[in-house]
XYZ file of C-alpha atoms in Angstrom:
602
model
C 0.000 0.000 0.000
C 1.253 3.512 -0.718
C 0.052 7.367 -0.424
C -1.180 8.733 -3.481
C -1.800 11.868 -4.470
C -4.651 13.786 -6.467
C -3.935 17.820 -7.696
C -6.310 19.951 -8.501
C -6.429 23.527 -9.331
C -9.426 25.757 -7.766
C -9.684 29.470 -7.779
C -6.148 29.774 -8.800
C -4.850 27.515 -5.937
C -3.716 24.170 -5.974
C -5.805 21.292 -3.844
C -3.802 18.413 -2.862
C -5.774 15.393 -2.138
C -4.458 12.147 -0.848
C -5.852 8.347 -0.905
C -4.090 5.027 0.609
C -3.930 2.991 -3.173
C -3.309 -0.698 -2.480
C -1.205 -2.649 -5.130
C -1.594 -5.921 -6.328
C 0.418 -9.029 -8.814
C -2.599 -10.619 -10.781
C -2.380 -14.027 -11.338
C -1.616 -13.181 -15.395
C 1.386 -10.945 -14.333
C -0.172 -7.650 -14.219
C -0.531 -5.233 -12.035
C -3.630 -3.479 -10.656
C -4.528 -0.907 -7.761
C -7.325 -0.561 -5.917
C -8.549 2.879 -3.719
C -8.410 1.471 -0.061
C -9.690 4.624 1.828
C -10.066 8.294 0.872
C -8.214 10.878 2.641
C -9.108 14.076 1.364
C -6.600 17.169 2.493
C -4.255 15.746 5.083
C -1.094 18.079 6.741
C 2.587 17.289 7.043
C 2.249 15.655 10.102
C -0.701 13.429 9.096
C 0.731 12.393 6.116
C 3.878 11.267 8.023
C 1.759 9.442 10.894
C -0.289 7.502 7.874
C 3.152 6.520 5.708
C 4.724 4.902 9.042
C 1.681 2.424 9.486
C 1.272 1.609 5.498
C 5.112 0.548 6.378
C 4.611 -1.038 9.215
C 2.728 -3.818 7.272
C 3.773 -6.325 4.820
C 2.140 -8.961 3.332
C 2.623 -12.901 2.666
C 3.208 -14.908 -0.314
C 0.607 -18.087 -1.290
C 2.253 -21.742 -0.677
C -1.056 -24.397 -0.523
C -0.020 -27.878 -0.288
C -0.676 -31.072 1.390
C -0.685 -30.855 5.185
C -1.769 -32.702 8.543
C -2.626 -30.735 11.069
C -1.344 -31.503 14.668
C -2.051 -29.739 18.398
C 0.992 -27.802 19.593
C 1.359 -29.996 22.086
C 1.770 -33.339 20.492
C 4.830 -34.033 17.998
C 4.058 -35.289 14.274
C 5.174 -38.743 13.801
C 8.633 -39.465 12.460
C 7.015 -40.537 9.120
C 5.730 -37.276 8.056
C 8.770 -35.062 9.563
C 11.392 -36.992 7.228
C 12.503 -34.947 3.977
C 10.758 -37.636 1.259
C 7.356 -36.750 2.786
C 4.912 -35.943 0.225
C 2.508 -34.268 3.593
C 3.838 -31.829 5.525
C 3.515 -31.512 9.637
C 1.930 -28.111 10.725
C 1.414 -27.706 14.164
C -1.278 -25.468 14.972
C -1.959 -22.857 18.215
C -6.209 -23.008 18.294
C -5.612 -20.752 21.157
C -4.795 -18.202 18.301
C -7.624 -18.776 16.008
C -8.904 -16.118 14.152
C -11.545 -15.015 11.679
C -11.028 -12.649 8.990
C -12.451 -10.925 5.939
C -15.926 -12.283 6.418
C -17.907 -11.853 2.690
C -21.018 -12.564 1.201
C -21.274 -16.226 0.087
C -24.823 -17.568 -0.590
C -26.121 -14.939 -2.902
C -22.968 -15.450 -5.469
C -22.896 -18.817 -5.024
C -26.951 -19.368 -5.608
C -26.788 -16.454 -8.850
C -23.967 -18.765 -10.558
C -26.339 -21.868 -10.335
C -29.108 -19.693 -12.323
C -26.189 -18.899 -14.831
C -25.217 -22.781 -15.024
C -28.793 -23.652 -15.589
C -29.670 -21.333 -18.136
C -26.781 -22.719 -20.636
C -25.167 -19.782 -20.165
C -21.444 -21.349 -19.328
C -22.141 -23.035 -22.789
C -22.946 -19.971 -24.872
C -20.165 -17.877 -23.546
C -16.971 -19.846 -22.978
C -16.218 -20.560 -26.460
C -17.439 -17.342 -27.170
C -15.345 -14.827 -24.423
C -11.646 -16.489 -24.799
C -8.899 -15.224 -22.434
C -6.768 -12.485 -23.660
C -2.858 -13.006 -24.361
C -2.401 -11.842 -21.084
C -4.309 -13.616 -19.314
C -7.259 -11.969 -18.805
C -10.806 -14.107 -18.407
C -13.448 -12.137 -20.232
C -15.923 -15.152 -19.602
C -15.483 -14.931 -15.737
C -15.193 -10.926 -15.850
C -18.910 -11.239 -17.573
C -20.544 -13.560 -14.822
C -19.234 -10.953 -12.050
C -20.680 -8.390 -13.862
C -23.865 -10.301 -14.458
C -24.709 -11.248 -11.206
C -23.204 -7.944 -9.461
C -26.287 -6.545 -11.318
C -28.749 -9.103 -10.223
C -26.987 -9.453 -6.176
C -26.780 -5.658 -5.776
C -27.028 -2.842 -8.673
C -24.083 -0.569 -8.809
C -21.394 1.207 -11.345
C -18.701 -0.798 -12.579
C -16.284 1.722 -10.420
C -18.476 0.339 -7.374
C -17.908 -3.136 -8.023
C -14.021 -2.561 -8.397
C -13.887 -0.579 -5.187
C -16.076 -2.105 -2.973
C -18.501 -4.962 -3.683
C -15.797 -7.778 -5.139
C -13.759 -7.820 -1.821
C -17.374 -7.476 0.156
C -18.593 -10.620 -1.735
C -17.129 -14.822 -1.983
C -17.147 -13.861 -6.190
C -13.598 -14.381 -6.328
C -13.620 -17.518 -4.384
C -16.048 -18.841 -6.518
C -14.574 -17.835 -9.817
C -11.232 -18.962 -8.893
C -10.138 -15.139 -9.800
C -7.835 -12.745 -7.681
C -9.680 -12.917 -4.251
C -8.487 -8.916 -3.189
C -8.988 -6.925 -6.314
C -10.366 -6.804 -9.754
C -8.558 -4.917 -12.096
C -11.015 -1.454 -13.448
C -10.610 -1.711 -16.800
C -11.533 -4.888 -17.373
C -14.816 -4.425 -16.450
C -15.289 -1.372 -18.850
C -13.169 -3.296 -21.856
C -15.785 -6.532 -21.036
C -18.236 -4.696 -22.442
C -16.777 -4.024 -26.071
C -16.905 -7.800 -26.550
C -20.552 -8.904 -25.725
C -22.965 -7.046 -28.395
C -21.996 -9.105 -31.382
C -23.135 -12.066 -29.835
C -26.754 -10.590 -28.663
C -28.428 -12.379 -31.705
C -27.239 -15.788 -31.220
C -28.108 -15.239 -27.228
C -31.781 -14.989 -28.483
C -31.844 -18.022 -29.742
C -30.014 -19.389 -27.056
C -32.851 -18.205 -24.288
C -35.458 -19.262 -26.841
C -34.511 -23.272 -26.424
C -33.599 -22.912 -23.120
C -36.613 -21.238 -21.895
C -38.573 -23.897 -23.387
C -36.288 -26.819 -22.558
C -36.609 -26.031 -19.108
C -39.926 -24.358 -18.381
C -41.988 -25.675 -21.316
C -42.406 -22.267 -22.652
C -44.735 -21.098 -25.476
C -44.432 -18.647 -27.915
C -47.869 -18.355 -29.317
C -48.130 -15.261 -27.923
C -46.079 -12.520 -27.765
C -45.771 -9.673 -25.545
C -44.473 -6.199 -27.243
C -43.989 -2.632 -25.187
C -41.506 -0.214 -24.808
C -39.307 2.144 -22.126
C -37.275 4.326 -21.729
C -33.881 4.790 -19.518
C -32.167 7.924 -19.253
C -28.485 9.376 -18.465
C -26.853 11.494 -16.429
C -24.218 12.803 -18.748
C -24.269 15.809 -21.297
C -26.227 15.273 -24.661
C -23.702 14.276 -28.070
C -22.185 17.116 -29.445
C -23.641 15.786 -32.748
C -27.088 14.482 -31.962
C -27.866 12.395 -35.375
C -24.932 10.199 -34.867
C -25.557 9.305 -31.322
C -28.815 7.333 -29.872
C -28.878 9.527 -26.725
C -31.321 12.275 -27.324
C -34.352 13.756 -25.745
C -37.523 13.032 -26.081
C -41.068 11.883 -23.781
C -39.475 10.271 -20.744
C -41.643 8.028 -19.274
C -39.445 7.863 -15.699
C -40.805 11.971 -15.756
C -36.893 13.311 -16.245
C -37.465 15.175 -19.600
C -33.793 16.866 -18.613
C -31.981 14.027 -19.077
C -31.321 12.418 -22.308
C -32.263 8.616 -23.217
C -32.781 5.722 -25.241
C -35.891 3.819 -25.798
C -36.001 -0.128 -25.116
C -38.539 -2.438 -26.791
C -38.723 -5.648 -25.206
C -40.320 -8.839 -26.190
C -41.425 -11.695 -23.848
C -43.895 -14.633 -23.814
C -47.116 -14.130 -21.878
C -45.273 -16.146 -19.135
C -42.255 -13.029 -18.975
C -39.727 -14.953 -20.522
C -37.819 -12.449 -22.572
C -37.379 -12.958 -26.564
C -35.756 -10.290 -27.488
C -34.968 -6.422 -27.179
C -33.774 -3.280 -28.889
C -31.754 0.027 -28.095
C -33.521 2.689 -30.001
C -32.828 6.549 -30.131
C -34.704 8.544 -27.440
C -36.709 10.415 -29.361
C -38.045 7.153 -31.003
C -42.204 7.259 -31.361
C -43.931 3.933 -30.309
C -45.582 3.504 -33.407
C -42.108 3.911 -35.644
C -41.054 0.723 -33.706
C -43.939 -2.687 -34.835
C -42.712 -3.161 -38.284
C -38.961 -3.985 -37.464
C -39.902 -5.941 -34.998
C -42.621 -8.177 -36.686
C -39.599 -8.623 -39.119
C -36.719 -9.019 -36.171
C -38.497 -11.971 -35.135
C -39.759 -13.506 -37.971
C -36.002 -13.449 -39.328
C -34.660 -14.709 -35.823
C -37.634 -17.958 -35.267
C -39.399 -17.813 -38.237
C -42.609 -17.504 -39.872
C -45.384 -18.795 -37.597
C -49.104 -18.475 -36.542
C -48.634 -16.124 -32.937
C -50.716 -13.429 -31.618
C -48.960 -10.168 -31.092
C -50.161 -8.133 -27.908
C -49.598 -4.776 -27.442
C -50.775 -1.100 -25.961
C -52.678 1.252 -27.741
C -50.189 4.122 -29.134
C -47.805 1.279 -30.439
C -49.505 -0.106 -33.757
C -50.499 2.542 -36.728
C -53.492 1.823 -38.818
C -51.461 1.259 -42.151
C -49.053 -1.438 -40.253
C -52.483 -3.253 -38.685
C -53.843 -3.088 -42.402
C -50.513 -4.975 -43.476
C -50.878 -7.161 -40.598
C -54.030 -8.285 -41.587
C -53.195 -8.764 -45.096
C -53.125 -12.457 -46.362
C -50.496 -13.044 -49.800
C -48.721 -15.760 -51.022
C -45.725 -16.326 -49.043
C -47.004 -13.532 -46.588
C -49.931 -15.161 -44.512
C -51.506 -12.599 -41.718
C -50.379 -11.239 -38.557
C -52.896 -11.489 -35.458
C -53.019 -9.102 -32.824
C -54.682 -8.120 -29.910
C -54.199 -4.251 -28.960
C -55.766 -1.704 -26.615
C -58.390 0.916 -28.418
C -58.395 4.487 -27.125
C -61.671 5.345 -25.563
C -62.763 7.288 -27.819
C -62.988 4.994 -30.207
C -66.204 3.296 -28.376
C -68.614 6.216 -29.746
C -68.995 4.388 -32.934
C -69.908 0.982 -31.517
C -71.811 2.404 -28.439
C -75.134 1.617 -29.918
C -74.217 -1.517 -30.690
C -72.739 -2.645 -27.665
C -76.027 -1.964 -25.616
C -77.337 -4.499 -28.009
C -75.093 -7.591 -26.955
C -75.233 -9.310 -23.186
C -72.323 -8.994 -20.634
C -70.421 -12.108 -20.039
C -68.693 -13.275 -17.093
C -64.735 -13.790 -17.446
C -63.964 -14.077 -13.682
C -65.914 -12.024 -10.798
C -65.690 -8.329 -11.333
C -64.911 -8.834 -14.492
C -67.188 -8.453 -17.155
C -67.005 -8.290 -21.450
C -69.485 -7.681 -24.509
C -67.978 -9.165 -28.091
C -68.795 -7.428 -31.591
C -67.533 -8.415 -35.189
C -66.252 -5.901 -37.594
C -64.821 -6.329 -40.838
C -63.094 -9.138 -40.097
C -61.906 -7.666 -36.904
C -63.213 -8.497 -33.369
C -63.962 -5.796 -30.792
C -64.157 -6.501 -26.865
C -65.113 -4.614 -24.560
C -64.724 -5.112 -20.925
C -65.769 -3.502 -17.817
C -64.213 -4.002 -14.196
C -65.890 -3.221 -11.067
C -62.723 -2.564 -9.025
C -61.090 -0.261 -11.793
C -64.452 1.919 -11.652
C -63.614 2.746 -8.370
C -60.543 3.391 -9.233
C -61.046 5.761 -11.650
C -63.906 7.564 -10.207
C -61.499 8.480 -7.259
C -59.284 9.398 -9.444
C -61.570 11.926 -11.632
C -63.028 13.093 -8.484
C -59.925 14.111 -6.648
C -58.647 16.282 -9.906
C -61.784 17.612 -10.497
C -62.134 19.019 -6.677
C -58.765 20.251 -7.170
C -59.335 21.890 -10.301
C -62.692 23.600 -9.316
C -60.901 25.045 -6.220
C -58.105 26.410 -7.815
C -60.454 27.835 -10.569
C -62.610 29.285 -7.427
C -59.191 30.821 -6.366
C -58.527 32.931 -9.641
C -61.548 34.081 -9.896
C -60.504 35.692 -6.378
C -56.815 37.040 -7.275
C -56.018 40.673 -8.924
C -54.293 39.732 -12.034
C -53.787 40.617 -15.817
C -55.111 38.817 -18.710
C -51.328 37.495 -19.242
C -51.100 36.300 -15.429
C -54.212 34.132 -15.677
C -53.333 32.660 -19.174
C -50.521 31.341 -17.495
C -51.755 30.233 -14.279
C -54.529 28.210 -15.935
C -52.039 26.998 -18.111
C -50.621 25.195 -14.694
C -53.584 24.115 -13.590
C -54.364 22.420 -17.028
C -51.063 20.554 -16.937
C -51.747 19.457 -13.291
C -55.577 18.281 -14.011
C -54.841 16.196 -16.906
C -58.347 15.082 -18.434
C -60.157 16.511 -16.011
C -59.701 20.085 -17.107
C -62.082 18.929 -20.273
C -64.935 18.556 -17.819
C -64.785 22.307 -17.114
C -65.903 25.243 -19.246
C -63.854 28.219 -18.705
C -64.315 31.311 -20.114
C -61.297 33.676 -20.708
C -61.659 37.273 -21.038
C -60.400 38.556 -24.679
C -57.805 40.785 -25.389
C -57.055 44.162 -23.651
C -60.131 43.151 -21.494
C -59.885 43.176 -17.732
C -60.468 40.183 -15.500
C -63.235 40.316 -13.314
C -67.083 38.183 -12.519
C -67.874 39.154 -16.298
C -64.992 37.986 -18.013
C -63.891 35.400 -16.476
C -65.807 32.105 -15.500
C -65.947 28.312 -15.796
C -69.038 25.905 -15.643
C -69.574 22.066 -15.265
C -69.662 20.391 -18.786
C -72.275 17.675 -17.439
C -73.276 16.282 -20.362
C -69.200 15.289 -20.804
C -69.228 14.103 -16.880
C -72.289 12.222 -17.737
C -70.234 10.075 -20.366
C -67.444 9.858 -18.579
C -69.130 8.197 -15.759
C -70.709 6.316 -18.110
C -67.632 4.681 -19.641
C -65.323 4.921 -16.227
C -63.909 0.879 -15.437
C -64.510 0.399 -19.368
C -61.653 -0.239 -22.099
C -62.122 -1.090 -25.486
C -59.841 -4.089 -26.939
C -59.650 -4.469 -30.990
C -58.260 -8.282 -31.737
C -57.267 -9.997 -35.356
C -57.447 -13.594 -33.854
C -58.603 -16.731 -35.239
C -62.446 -17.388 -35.123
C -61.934 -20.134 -32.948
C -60.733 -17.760 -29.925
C -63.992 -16.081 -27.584
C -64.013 -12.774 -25.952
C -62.941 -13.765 -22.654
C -59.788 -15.621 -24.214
C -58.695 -12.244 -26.210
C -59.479 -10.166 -22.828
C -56.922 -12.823 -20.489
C -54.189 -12.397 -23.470
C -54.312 -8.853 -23.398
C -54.118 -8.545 -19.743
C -51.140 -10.502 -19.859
C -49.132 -7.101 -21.154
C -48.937 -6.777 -17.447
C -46.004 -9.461 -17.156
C -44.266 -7.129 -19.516
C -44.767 -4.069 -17.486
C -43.308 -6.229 -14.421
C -40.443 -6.203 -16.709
C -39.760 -3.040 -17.023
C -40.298 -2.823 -13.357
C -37.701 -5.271 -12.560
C -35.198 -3.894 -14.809
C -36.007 -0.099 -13.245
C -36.374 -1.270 -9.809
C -34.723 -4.197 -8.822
C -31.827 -4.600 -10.963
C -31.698 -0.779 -11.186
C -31.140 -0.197 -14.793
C -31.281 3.430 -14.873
C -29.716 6.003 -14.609
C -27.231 4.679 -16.885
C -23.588 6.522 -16.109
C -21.556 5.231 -19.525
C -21.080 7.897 -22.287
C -20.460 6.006 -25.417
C -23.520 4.224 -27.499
C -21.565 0.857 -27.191
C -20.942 0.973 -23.606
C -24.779 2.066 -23.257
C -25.903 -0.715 -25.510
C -23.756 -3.358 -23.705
C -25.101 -2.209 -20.301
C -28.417 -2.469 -21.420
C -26.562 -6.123 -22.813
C -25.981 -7.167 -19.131
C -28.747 -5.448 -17.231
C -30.683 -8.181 -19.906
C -29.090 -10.987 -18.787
C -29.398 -10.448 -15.041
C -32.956 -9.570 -15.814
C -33.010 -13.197 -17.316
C -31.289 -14.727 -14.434
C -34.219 -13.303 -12.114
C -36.713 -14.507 -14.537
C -35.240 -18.523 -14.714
C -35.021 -18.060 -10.759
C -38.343 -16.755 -10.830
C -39.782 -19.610 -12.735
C -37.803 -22.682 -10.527
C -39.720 -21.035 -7.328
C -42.861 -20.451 -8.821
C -44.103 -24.403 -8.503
C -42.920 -24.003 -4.398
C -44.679 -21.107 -3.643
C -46.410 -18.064 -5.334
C -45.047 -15.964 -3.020
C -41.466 -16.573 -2.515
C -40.201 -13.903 -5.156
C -36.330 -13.634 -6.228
C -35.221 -10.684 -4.148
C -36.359 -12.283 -1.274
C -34.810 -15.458 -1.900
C -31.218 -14.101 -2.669
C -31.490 -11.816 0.712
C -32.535 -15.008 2.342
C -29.096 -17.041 1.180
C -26.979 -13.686 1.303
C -27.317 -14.278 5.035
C -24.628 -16.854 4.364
C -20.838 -15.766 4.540
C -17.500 -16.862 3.726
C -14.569 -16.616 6.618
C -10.873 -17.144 6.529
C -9.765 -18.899 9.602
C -6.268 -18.287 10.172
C -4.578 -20.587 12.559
C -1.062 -19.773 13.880
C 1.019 -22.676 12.797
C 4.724 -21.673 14.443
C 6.623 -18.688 14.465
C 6.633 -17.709 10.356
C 3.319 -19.797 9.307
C -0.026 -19.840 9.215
C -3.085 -22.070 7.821
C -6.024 -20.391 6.543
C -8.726 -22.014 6.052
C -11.844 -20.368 3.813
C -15.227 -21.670 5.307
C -18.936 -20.707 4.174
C -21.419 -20.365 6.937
C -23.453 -23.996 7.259
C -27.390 -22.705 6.581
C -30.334 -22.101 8.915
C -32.594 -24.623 9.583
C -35.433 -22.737 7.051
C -32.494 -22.438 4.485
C -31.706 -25.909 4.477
C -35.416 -26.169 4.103
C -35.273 -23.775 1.002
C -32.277 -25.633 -0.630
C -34.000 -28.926 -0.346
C -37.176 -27.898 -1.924
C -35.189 -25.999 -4.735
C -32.992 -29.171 -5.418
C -30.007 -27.571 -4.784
C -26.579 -29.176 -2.883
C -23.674 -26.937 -1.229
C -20.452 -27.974 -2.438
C -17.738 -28.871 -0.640
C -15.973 -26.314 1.574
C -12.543 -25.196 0.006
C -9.171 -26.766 0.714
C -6.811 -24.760 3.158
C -3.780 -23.004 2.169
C -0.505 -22.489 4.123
C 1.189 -19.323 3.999
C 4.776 -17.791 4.650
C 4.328 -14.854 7.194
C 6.583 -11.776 7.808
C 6.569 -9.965 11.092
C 4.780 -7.506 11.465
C 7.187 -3.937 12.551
């Protein structure tokens, strides 16, 4: 370890800034530091006080080899103390025991036995080769993978902090102190031209192991933003700005449009540019998959906003070598004016209780709609408590000494903030160079518009291409499945903290996006094994639950210039041992000791 210093200039003076840098020999040769502590601005005297202890300590050199351990006070027999002796006699002080750099174990261990079962070892190994010197891209991917999926952080985090805190390098058979910085960045130039083959990959996999069916396809899309400064040259970057549906219009972003089976196991995404409309996005996709699985009969479900009516019309269109496209998408409301009449016509059916559907025929199309009892309450609230809001702040204008300008703009505000209720409201605006006053200015309850909005509140309209075969309450339980992919995009925000995204060039973005996606597949398989146990034993809760278990170093004192450490993982609580039965899973065997040269310590 050694002092290292950090200048900067401020305000004309220079700042001196000092950190303790630790140093390590890789296994491949090289070199790599690590920040051990920050210092900040430190004085002569500290400086000195700090470079005496980093002196005082050395470290020790790794020897493993065969050994039998014996008390202190009880001599080896004569066989094992002679020179030809393949074992070697250690003699070891218990009274001396101790326990050092506890880490966390179970997590890493349980997140590599998700990799192993998805195929993943397969896919990559041949794949990631080492570098000429020595570096293991393969085993510089997995830490990254499940570093995401254990406990979401920068690249500079993992470096600094979370490898020592964590049994990854014990597990990988890496460096066990330090993994070099760079390595993780450079791992991420080397993963994108192998994201099309990985669909495939998932594809079998997800229905090798989970019987998976792809039927019916899920199809939505996000967005993720940055916090770094926008391209200098806009067009030839994907980072721009445009709607941000995380509400941080500052920032710039990229869209992500994800595909996944009705079940949430993931197909297939894209990195778009941020300013990327929904609707630009179905016909690459219908084409993406259909060149990466083929032509075949499936269903593709998706919001309203995403399909336009020119690609539905070329969905629907049936040509030689070009049979039709089904779909199932969401209708805006408005849309239900022209088939009102009709609808009061047909019976409601029963899908499940509270939920209730009418079915119409159209041109070859089917329309569904559906009405909830729980999301009428919902809504109602909702309309309520912006309306109230609304009216009072309307109430409190008409109160306030103002120009015309001033209330243009304050209405303005309370448009923004009253959304769809501000349609339910008549206001009146004085005109120009008028004054505002009781004459001028006033607003009135639209009822006849209340009236059909209460009307249609709990109600969506659904619009489905689907064989003939399929009823209403089947295209209504298909479309409500677009709520696995919005769990998704949940996941990805939430729990394996996607966003904000730190990197500054579009590969680097992409390949982040790269891993983030196969964590986010990692959950999903781990997911799906505990599903069958228990609906409500979810994946976060199961990795905190085997996180619990750590990995120790015992070092025993074995005479005056030796010691034997021994690495140990925790043995499991009863209701973890419970948990790894029922999963099918089997600790392996605790790791061999290793004796080491010491130096004393001055």
């Amino acid at each position: 370890m050694f002092l290292k210093c950090n200048r900067r200039k401020k305000d004309g003076k220079v700042h001196r800034y000092w950190s303790i840098v630790e140093s390590y020999r890789l296994a491949n040769g090289r070199s790599a530091k690590r920040q051990v502590l920050y210092l900040g601005e430190i004085n002569d005297s500290q400086k000195s006080a700090w470079c005496k202890s980093i002196a005082a300590l050395e470290g020790w050199a790794k020897a493993p080899q065969q050994i039998a351990l014996f008390p202190t006070d009880r001599q080896p027999p004569e066989e094992l103390t002679h020179a030809a002796s393949e074992v070697q006699p250690v003699q070891v002080d218990l009274s001396r025991l101790e326990l050092c750099r506890p880490r966390q174990w179970g997590a890493c261990w349980l997140a590599l036995q998700v990799w192993n079962l998805l195929g993943l070892d397969e896919f990559f190994k041949p794949k990631l080769p080492p570098s000429r010197k020595g570096t293991s891209w393969y085993k510089i991917l997995q830490l990254l993978v499940c570093a995401r999926l254990i406990k979401p952080s920068s690249e500079w985090y993992v470096h600094r902090e979370w490898y020592r805190q964590s049994a990854m390098g014990d597990l990988l058979g890496m460096d066990a102190d330090i993994v070099p910085k760079n390595a993780l960045y450079d791992c991420h130039d080397k993963l994108l031209e192998h994201k099309r083959e990985l669909f495939r990959h998932l594809s079998n996999r997800w229905q090798d192991l989970f019987e998976a069916k792809f039927e019916v396809l899920l199809y939505d899309l996000t967005s993720t933003y940055f916090e770094s400064d926008p391209p200098l040259d806009p067009e030839s970057s994907k980072k721009r700005y445009g709607y941000s549906r995380d509400k941080r219009p500052d920032c710039v972003q990229v869209v992500i449009a994800l595909v996944v089976t009705p079940e949430g196991f993931p197909l297939t995404y894209e990195v778009l540019a941020g300013n990327t409309q929904d609707k630009q996005t179905l016909r690459d996709f219908l084409k993406k998959i259909e060149d990466l699985y083929g032509k075949a009969d499936r269903i593709w479900v998706m919001d309203r906003g995403i399909p336009t009516e020119e690609v539905l019309e070329e969905m629907r269109r049936d040509e030689p070598g070009h049979p039709p496209v089904h779909y199932i998408v969401g209708t805006p409301k408005g849309r239900l004016t022209k088939y009102e009449k009709r609808f009061l016509e047909k019976d409601w059916e029963e899908v499940r209780p509270g939920i209730e559907v009418k079915h119409l025929e159209e041109t070859g199309e089917q329309y569904v709609l559906a009405r909830s009892r729980n999301r009428v309450g919902k809504e109602r609230s909702m309309r309520k408590r912006r309306l109230k809001k609304l009216w009072a702040r309307l109430k409190e204008l008409s109160t306030m000494d103002q120009t015309r300008d001033e209330l243009l703009m304050r209405l303005g505000a309370a448009r923004k903030e009253a959304g769809r209720a501000w349609h339910l409201v008549k206001v009146n605006v004085p005109q120009s160079e008028q004054p505002v006053n009781e004459e001028t200015f006033s607003y009135t309850l639209r009822r006849d518009k209340l009236r059909i909005v209460m009307r249609r509140e709990g109600r969506y309209l659904l619009r489905a291409f689907v064989p003939e075969t399929m009823p209403a309450p089947e295209i209504w339980r298909q479309y409500i499945g677009l709520t696995e992919i919005e769990e998704s995009f949940k996941n990805l925000k939430g729990d394996l903290a996607i966003r904000p995204v730190y990197h500054q060039k579009d590969d680097r973005i992409e390949a982040h996006i790269f891993v983030s996606f196969l964590s986010y597949c990692l959950h999903v398989a781990l997911r799906a094994k505990l599903k069958p146990l228990a609906t409500g034993l979810t994946p976060r809760a199961v990795l905190e639950k085997f996180g619990i278990m750590q990995m120790i170093d015992v070092h025993l004192p074995a005479g005056e210039d030796k010691e034997l450490v021994m690495p140990r993982y925790t043995q499991p609580d009863k209701d973890l041992s419970l948990l790894l039965t029922r999963m099918g899973l089997e600790l392996p065997q605790q790791p061999p000791p290793t004796l080491r040269e010491l130096t004393a310590l001055h």
